[in-house]
Structures are given as structure tokens and as C-alpha cells.
Amino acid sequence: MSLFPGIGFGAAYKILQRVYKFGGQPVVMDFMTRKYGSDFDDMFGHKTGRTLIAATSGSLIGIGEVALLPLDALKIKAQTAPEQLKGRGVLNIFATEGMSLYRGAGLTAMRNAPGSFALFGGNMAAKNFMGVGEDGVRATWTQDAIASCVGAVASITVAAPLDVIKTRIQKRPFDSP
């Protein structure tokens, strides 16, 4: 029995998730800013428009994160029901279980959309509050840390209730509906 069951699946999931989320959101945000930035500015004002574009691009990226769900499901199974994985290799599990590894995908998207909206929107709102971005002002390390904390707290507050339900769905046996 390991002190950290599922650490391999968890590490792979988190690394890929962070690369996808924090690498992809700026790309989507730049696209949205070019395509819709002036519309958002006209409707909401520049600061709020910029915050909403950051939040919306984060939400879209959060929905796409569902592609990584099998790794999260295997991590949860390793932590809560290791007997379901015992004696089985990763390739065997993927080949045998297939789409059942995506159980709870709709709920995960429902959790990720507002959670990532709050994460990136909260971060940008905090930076706006601190005056970052005005006249080319760049964030200091402390401002980035504070903004990240604000975004993280907002995200956890929004996503935690749905995360509990998602985990309960994912820990069920592979052959359970």
C-alpha cells in the first residue's frame, strides 16, 4: 500500500492539465481580444471587458480539459478502489474500458466552465484592481501571487460542490452505469 496511491496518474493529469490550461488560455484570450475586444469594451468598459474576455477564454479552455478526464478517473480509482486496477496495465485499462473512462464528462464540463471562468476572471479582476495593465504597467511578483490567490479561491468556491459529485461518479466500478 502506497502513501500516495495514484500519484503517477495524478502527476500526468496535473502536468498535462496545467500545460493545456495555462498555455491555451492566453491563446484563446488573444483570439477573443482581436475578434471581440472592441465589442466587449463598448458593452462593459475596458477593464470589465478585459476581465470578461479573460474569464470567458478560461471557461472555454476549462471545457476542453475534459479530454484529460481518463487520467483523473484512473487517479481517483487508484485512491478509492485500487482493486479495480490491480494487475492491469495502463494500455489494457484504456483498451478494455474505453469510453467508460469519460464517465462524468458532462458534469466535469459543468464544473470546469464556471471554475475556469472564476480562476482567470478572478485573476484578471484582482490585477485590474491593483492597476496592473494600465499604461503598460506589468505585475510585480507579489501582485501576480495575490491575483493568483484571488483566482484560485474564486475557482475553488465555484467548482468544489460539483467536484465532490464528479469524484463520486468516477470512483464507481468500471462496469457500473
PDB file of C-alpha atoms in Angstrom:
ATOM      1  CA  MET A   1       0.000   0.000   0.000  1.00  0.00           C
ATOM      2  CA  SER A   2       1.469   3.313  -1.070  1.00  0.00           C
ATOM      3  CA  LEU A   3       1.265   6.517   0.907  1.00  0.00           C
ATOM      4  CA  PHE A   4       0.324   8.260  -2.365  1.00  0.00           C
ATOM      5  CA  PRO A   5      -1.909   5.920  -4.376  1.00  0.00           C
ATOM      6  CA  GLY A   6      -2.481   7.099  -7.924  1.00  0.00           C
ATOM      7  CA  ILE A   7       0.447   9.538  -7.863  1.00  0.00           C
ATOM      8  CA  GLY A   8       1.565   8.550 -11.372  1.00  0.00           C
ATOM      9  CA  PHE A   9      -1.881   9.174 -12.869  1.00  0.00           C
ATOM     10  CA  GLY A  10      -2.293  12.304 -10.769  1.00  0.00           C
ATOM     11  CA  ALA A  11       1.071  13.742 -11.803  1.00  0.00           C
ATOM     12  CA  ALA A  12       0.460  13.042 -15.501  1.00  0.00           C
ATOM     13  CA  TYR A  13      -3.011  14.586 -15.260  1.00  0.00           C
ATOM     14  CA  LYS A  14      -1.903  17.726 -13.405  1.00  0.00           C
ATOM     15  CA  ILE A  15       1.130  18.377 -15.615  1.00  0.00           C
ATOM     16  CA  LEU A  16      -0.877  17.984 -18.825  1.00  0.00           C
ATOM     17  CA  GLN A  17      -3.765  19.982 -17.353  1.00  0.00           C
ATOM     18  CA  ARG A  18      -1.524  22.912 -16.376  1.00  0.00           C
ATOM     19  CA  VAL A  19       0.270  22.951 -19.725  1.00  0.00           C
ATOM     20  CA  TYR A  20      -3.068  22.856 -21.574  1.00  0.00           C
ATOM     21  CA  LYS A  21      -4.905  25.343 -19.340  1.00  0.00           C
ATOM     22  CA  PHE A  22      -2.213  27.960 -18.712  1.00  0.00           C
ATOM     23  CA  GLY A  23      -0.707  27.583 -22.185  1.00  0.00           C
ATOM     24  CA  GLY A  24      -4.039  27.553 -24.012  1.00  0.00           C
ATOM     25  CA  GLN A  25      -5.963  30.288 -22.212  1.00  0.00           C
ATOM     26  CA  PRO A  26      -3.676  33.130 -23.397  1.00  0.00           C
ATOM     27  CA  VAL A  27      -4.018  31.900 -26.995  1.00  0.00           C
ATOM     28  CA  VAL A  28      -7.819  31.854 -26.767  1.00  0.00           C
ATOM     29  CA  MET A  29      -7.788  35.210 -24.945  1.00  0.00           C
ATOM     30  CA  ASP A  30      -5.633  36.800 -27.681  1.00  0.00           C
ATOM     31  CA  PHE A  31      -8.004  35.462 -30.344  1.00  0.00           C
ATOM     32  CA  MET A  32     -11.057  36.733 -28.470  1.00  0.00           C
ATOM     33  CA  THR A  33      -9.418  40.113 -27.876  1.00  0.00           C
ATOM     34  CA  ARG A  34      -8.647  40.522 -31.586  1.00  0.00           C
ATOM     35  CA  LYS A  35     -12.080  39.322 -32.698  1.00  0.00           C
ATOM     36  CA  TYR A  36     -14.371  40.666 -29.939  1.00  0.00           C
ATOM     37  CA  GLY A  37     -12.282  43.034 -27.792  1.00  0.00           C
ATOM     38  CA  SER A  38     -13.856  46.241 -29.058  1.00  0.00           C
ATOM     39  CA  ASP A  39     -17.353  44.772 -28.628  1.00  0.00           C
ATOM     40  CA  PHE A  40     -16.573  43.835 -25.019  1.00  0.00           C
ATOM     41  CA  ASP A  41     -15.055  47.276 -24.392  1.00  0.00           C
ATOM     42  CA  ASP A  42     -18.137  49.005 -25.842  1.00  0.00           C
ATOM     43  CA  MET A  43     -20.540  46.899 -23.766  1.00  0.00           C
ATOM     44  CA  PHE A  44     -18.700  46.684 -20.453  1.00  0.00           C
ATOM     45  CA  GLY A  45     -15.904  49.269 -20.484  1.00  0.00           C
ATOM     46  CA  HIS A  46     -12.242  48.439 -20.994  1.00  0.00           C
ATOM     47  CA  LYS A  47     -11.378  46.977 -17.558  1.00  0.00           C
ATOM     48  CA  THR A  48     -14.520  44.871 -17.195  1.00  0.00           C
ATOM     49  CA  GLY A  49     -14.396  43.877 -20.870  1.00  0.00           C
ATOM     50  CA  ARG A  50     -10.802  42.706 -20.473  1.00  0.00           C
ATOM     51  CA  THR A  51     -11.750  40.762 -17.345  1.00  0.00           C
ATOM     52  CA  LEU A  52     -14.713  39.100 -19.087  1.00  0.00           C
ATOM     53  CA  ILE A  53     -12.586  38.114 -22.088  1.00  0.00           C
ATOM     54  CA  ALA A  54     -10.006  36.539 -19.743  1.00  0.00           C
ATOM     55  CA  ALA A  55     -12.781  34.737 -17.862  1.00  0.00           C
ATOM     56  CA  THR A  56     -14.622  33.556 -20.989  1.00  0.00           C
ATOM     57  CA  SER A  57     -11.446  32.277 -22.643  1.00  0.00           C
ATOM     58  CA  GLY A  58     -10.647  30.438 -19.402  1.00  0.00           C
ATOM     59  CA  SER A  59     -14.117  28.914 -19.391  1.00  0.00           C
ATOM     60  CA  LEU A  60     -13.716  27.631 -22.961  1.00  0.00           C
ATOM     61  CA  ILE A  61     -10.326  26.127 -22.127  1.00  0.00           C
ATOM     62  CA  GLY A  62     -11.821  24.539 -18.996  1.00  0.00           C
ATOM     63  CA  ILE A  63     -14.465  22.756 -21.054  1.00  0.00           C
ATOM     64  CA  GLY A  64     -11.788  21.311 -23.369  1.00  0.00           C
ATOM     65  CA  GLU A  65      -9.924  19.959 -20.364  1.00  0.00           C
ATOM     66  CA  VAL A  66     -12.440  17.087 -20.346  1.00  0.00           C
ATOM     67  CA  ALA A  67     -10.134  15.385 -22.880  1.00  0.00           C
ATOM     68  CA  LEU A  68      -7.797  14.591 -19.961  1.00  0.00           C
ATOM     69  CA  LEU A  69     -10.558  13.013 -17.859  1.00  0.00           C
ATOM     70  CA  PRO A  70      -9.332   9.381 -18.155  1.00  0.00           C
ATOM     71  CA  LEU A  71      -6.148  10.213 -16.234  1.00  0.00           C
ATOM     72  CA  ASP A  72      -8.166  11.876 -13.488  1.00  0.00           C
ATOM     73  CA  ALA A  73     -10.555   8.909 -13.366  1.00  0.00           C
ATOM     74  CA  LEU A  74      -7.666   6.455 -13.019  1.00  0.00           C
ATOM     75  CA  LYS A  75      -6.116   8.574 -10.251  1.00  0.00           C
ATOM     76  CA  ILE A  76      -9.401   8.552  -8.347  1.00  0.00           C
ATOM     77  CA  LYS A  77      -9.823   4.793  -8.827  1.00  0.00           C
ATOM     78  CA  ALA A  78      -6.254   4.208  -7.608  1.00  0.00           C
ATOM     79  CA  GLN A  79      -7.048   6.257  -4.492  1.00  0.00           C
ATOM     80  CA  THR A  80     -10.539   4.965  -3.714  1.00  0.00           C
ATOM     81  CA  ALA A  81     -10.813   1.490  -5.291  1.00  0.00           C
ATOM     82  CA  PRO A  82      -7.331   0.159  -6.128  1.00  0.00           C
ATOM     83  CA  GLU A  83      -8.682  -3.365  -6.558  1.00  0.00           C
ATOM     84  CA  GLN A  84     -10.248  -2.216  -9.851  1.00  0.00           C
ATOM     85  CA  LEU A  85      -6.767  -1.555 -11.262  1.00  0.00           C
ATOM     86  CA  LYS A  86      -4.788  -4.363  -9.615  1.00  0.00           C
ATOM     87  CA  GLY A  87      -2.798  -6.455 -12.084  1.00  0.00           C
ATOM     88  CA  ARG A  88      -3.827  -4.348 -15.080  1.00  0.00           C
ATOM     89  CA  GLY A  89      -1.545  -2.237 -17.231  1.00  0.00           C
ATOM     90  CA  VAL A  90      -2.465   1.243 -18.420  1.00  0.00           C
ATOM     91  CA  LEU A  91      -2.821   0.171 -22.066  1.00  0.00           C
ATOM     92  CA  ASN A  92      -5.047  -2.738 -21.028  1.00  0.00           C
ATOM     93  CA  ILE A  93      -7.249  -0.421 -18.986  1.00  0.00           C
ATOM     94  CA  PHE A  94      -7.610   2.065 -21.853  1.00  0.00           C
ATOM     95  CA  ALA A  95      -8.327  -0.716 -24.372  1.00  0.00           C
ATOM     96  CA  THR A  96     -10.785  -2.569 -22.128  1.00  0.00           C
ATOM     97  CA  GLU A  97     -12.621   0.327 -20.502  1.00  0.00           C
ATOM     98  CA  GLY A  98     -12.598   2.763 -23.434  1.00  0.00           C
ATOM     99  CA  MET A  99     -15.242   5.455 -23.142  1.00  0.00           C
ATOM    100  CA  SER A 100     -16.228   4.462 -19.594  1.00  0.00           C
ATOM    101  CA  LEU A 101     -13.122   6.411 -18.542  1.00  0.00           C
ATOM    102  CA  TYR A 102     -15.070   9.513 -19.608  1.00  0.00           C
ATOM    103  CA  ARG A 103     -17.905   8.797 -17.152  1.00  0.00           C
ATOM    104  CA  GLY A 104     -18.963  12.108 -15.679  1.00  0.00           C
ATOM    105  CA  ALA A 105     -17.649  14.142 -18.642  1.00  0.00           C
ATOM    106  CA  GLY A 106     -20.772  16.319 -18.797  1.00  0.00           C
ATOM    107  CA  LEU A 107     -20.586  17.070 -15.101  1.00  0.00           C
ATOM    108  CA  THR A 108     -16.861  17.749 -15.425  1.00  0.00           C
ATOM    109  CA  ALA A 109     -17.533  20.293 -18.185  1.00  0.00           C
ATOM    110  CA  MET A 110     -20.258  21.822 -15.976  1.00  0.00           C
ATOM    111  CA  ARG A 111     -17.677  22.114 -13.180  1.00  0.00           C
ATOM    112  CA  ASN A 112     -14.774  23.295 -15.336  1.00  0.00           C
ATOM    113  CA  ALA A 113     -16.615  26.029 -17.248  1.00  0.00           C
ATOM    114  CA  PRO A 114     -17.534  28.187 -14.229  1.00  0.00           C
ATOM    115  CA  GLY A 115     -14.424  27.099 -12.295  1.00  0.00           C
ATOM    116  CA  SER A 116     -12.058  28.253 -15.039  1.00  0.00           C
ATOM    117  CA  PHE A 117     -14.192  31.357 -15.635  1.00  0.00           C
ATOM    118  CA  ALA A 118     -13.711  32.243 -11.961  1.00  0.00           C
ATOM    119  CA  LEU A 119      -9.998  31.303 -11.986  1.00  0.00           C
ATOM    120  CA  PHE A 120      -8.991  33.501 -14.913  1.00  0.00           C
ATOM    121  CA  GLY A 121     -11.643  36.173 -14.306  1.00  0.00           C
ATOM    122  CA  GLY A 122     -10.744  36.480 -10.621  1.00  0.00           C
ATOM    123  CA  ASN A 123      -7.074  36.729 -11.501  1.00  0.00           C
ATOM    124  CA  MET A 124      -7.697  39.495 -14.054  1.00  0.00           C
ATOM    125  CA  ALA A 125     -10.147  41.356 -11.797  1.00  0.00           C
ATOM    126  CA  ALA A 126      -7.560  41.395  -8.999  1.00  0.00           C
ATOM    127  CA  LYS A 127      -4.897  42.692 -11.390  1.00  0.00           C
ATOM    128  CA  ASN A 128      -7.265  45.404 -12.618  1.00  0.00           C
ATOM    129  CA  PHE A 129      -7.995  46.367  -9.014  1.00  0.00           C
ATOM    130  CA  MET A 130      -4.254  46.699  -8.366  1.00  0.00           C
ATOM    131  CA  GLY A 131      -3.769  48.830 -11.501  1.00  0.00           C
ATOM    132  CA  VAL A 132      -1.847  46.199 -13.450  1.00  0.00           C
ATOM    133  CA  GLY A 133      -2.143  46.594 -17.216  1.00  0.00           C
ATOM    134  CA  GLU A 134      -2.894  50.328 -17.140  1.00  0.00           C
ATOM    135  CA  ASP A 135      -0.495  52.261 -19.361  1.00  0.00           C
ATOM    136  CA  GLY A 136       1.661  49.150 -19.821  1.00  0.00           C
ATOM    137  CA  VAL A 137       2.161  48.550 -16.085  1.00  0.00           C
ATOM    138  CA  ARG A 138       3.365  44.980 -15.574  1.00  0.00           C
ATOM    139  CA  ALA A 139       2.553  42.946 -12.471  1.00  0.00           C
ATOM    140  CA  THR A 140       5.188  42.500  -9.810  1.00  0.00           C
ATOM    141  CA  TRP A 141       5.780  39.048  -8.341  1.00  0.00           C
ATOM    142  CA  THR A 142       3.659  39.989  -5.316  1.00  0.00           C
ATOM    143  CA  GLN A 143       0.801  41.265  -7.483  1.00  0.00           C
ATOM    144  CA  ASP A 144       0.879  38.055  -9.545  1.00  0.00           C
ATOM    145  CA  ALA A 145       0.826  35.989  -6.347  1.00  0.00           C
ATOM    146  CA  ILE A 146      -2.111  37.950  -4.912  1.00  0.00           C
ATOM    147  CA  ALA A 147      -4.037  37.766  -8.205  1.00  0.00           C
ATOM    148  CA  SER A 148      -3.390  34.026  -8.434  1.00  0.00           C
ATOM    149  CA  CYS A 149      -4.711  33.531  -4.907  1.00  0.00           C
ATOM    150  CA  VAL A 150      -7.852  35.529  -5.680  1.00  0.00           C
ATOM    151  CA  GLY A 151      -8.453  33.475  -8.848  1.00  0.00           C
ATOM    152  CA  ALA A 152      -7.805  30.196  -7.045  1.00  0.00           C
ATOM    153  CA  VAL A 153     -10.183  30.996  -4.177  1.00  0.00           C
ATOM    154  CA  ALA A 154     -12.888  32.077  -6.640  1.00  0.00           C
ATOM    155  CA  SER A 155     -12.412  28.899  -8.681  1.00  0.00           C
ATOM    156  CA  ILE A 156     -12.483  26.539  -5.699  1.00  0.00           C
ATOM    157  CA  THR A 157     -15.560  28.244  -4.293  1.00  0.00           C
ATOM    158  CA  VAL A 158     -17.440  27.735  -7.551  1.00  0.00           C
ATOM    159  CA  ALA A 159     -16.160  24.272  -8.516  1.00  0.00           C
ATOM    160  CA  ALA A 160     -15.899  22.391  -5.195  1.00  0.00           C
ATOM    161  CA  PRO A 161     -19.548  21.269  -4.897  1.00  0.00           C
ATOM    162  CA  LEU A 162     -19.535  19.791  -8.406  1.00  0.00           C
ATOM    163  CA  ASP A 163     -16.100  18.271  -7.827  1.00  0.00           C
ATOM    164  CA  VAL A 164     -17.499  16.146  -4.996  1.00  0.00           C
ATOM    165  CA  ILE A 165     -20.199  14.750  -7.289  1.00  0.00           C
ATOM    166  CA  LYS A 166     -17.677  14.154 -10.119  1.00  0.00           C
ATOM    167  CA  THR A 167     -15.390  12.205  -7.791  1.00  0.00           C
ATOM    168  CA  ARG A 168     -18.266  10.011  -6.611  1.00  0.00           C
ATOM    169  CA  ILE A 169     -19.178   9.210 -10.209  1.00  0.00           C
ATOM    170  CA  GLN A 170     -15.574   8.441 -11.177  1.00  0.00           C
ATOM    171  CA  LYS A 171     -14.869   6.111  -8.254  1.00  0.00           C
ATOM    172  CA  ARG A 172     -17.671   3.701  -9.191  1.00  0.00           C
ATOM    173  CA  PRO A 173     -16.612   0.347 -10.693  1.00  0.00           C
ATOM    174  CA  PHE A 174     -15.889   0.297 -14.434  1.00  0.00           C
ATOM    175  CA  ASP A 175     -18.945  -1.869 -15.145  1.00  0.00           C
ATOM    176  CA  SER A 176     -21.326   0.323 -13.096  1.00  0.00           C
ATOM    177  CA  PRO A 177     -23.647   2.518 -15.193  1.00  0.00           C
TER     178      PRO A 177
END
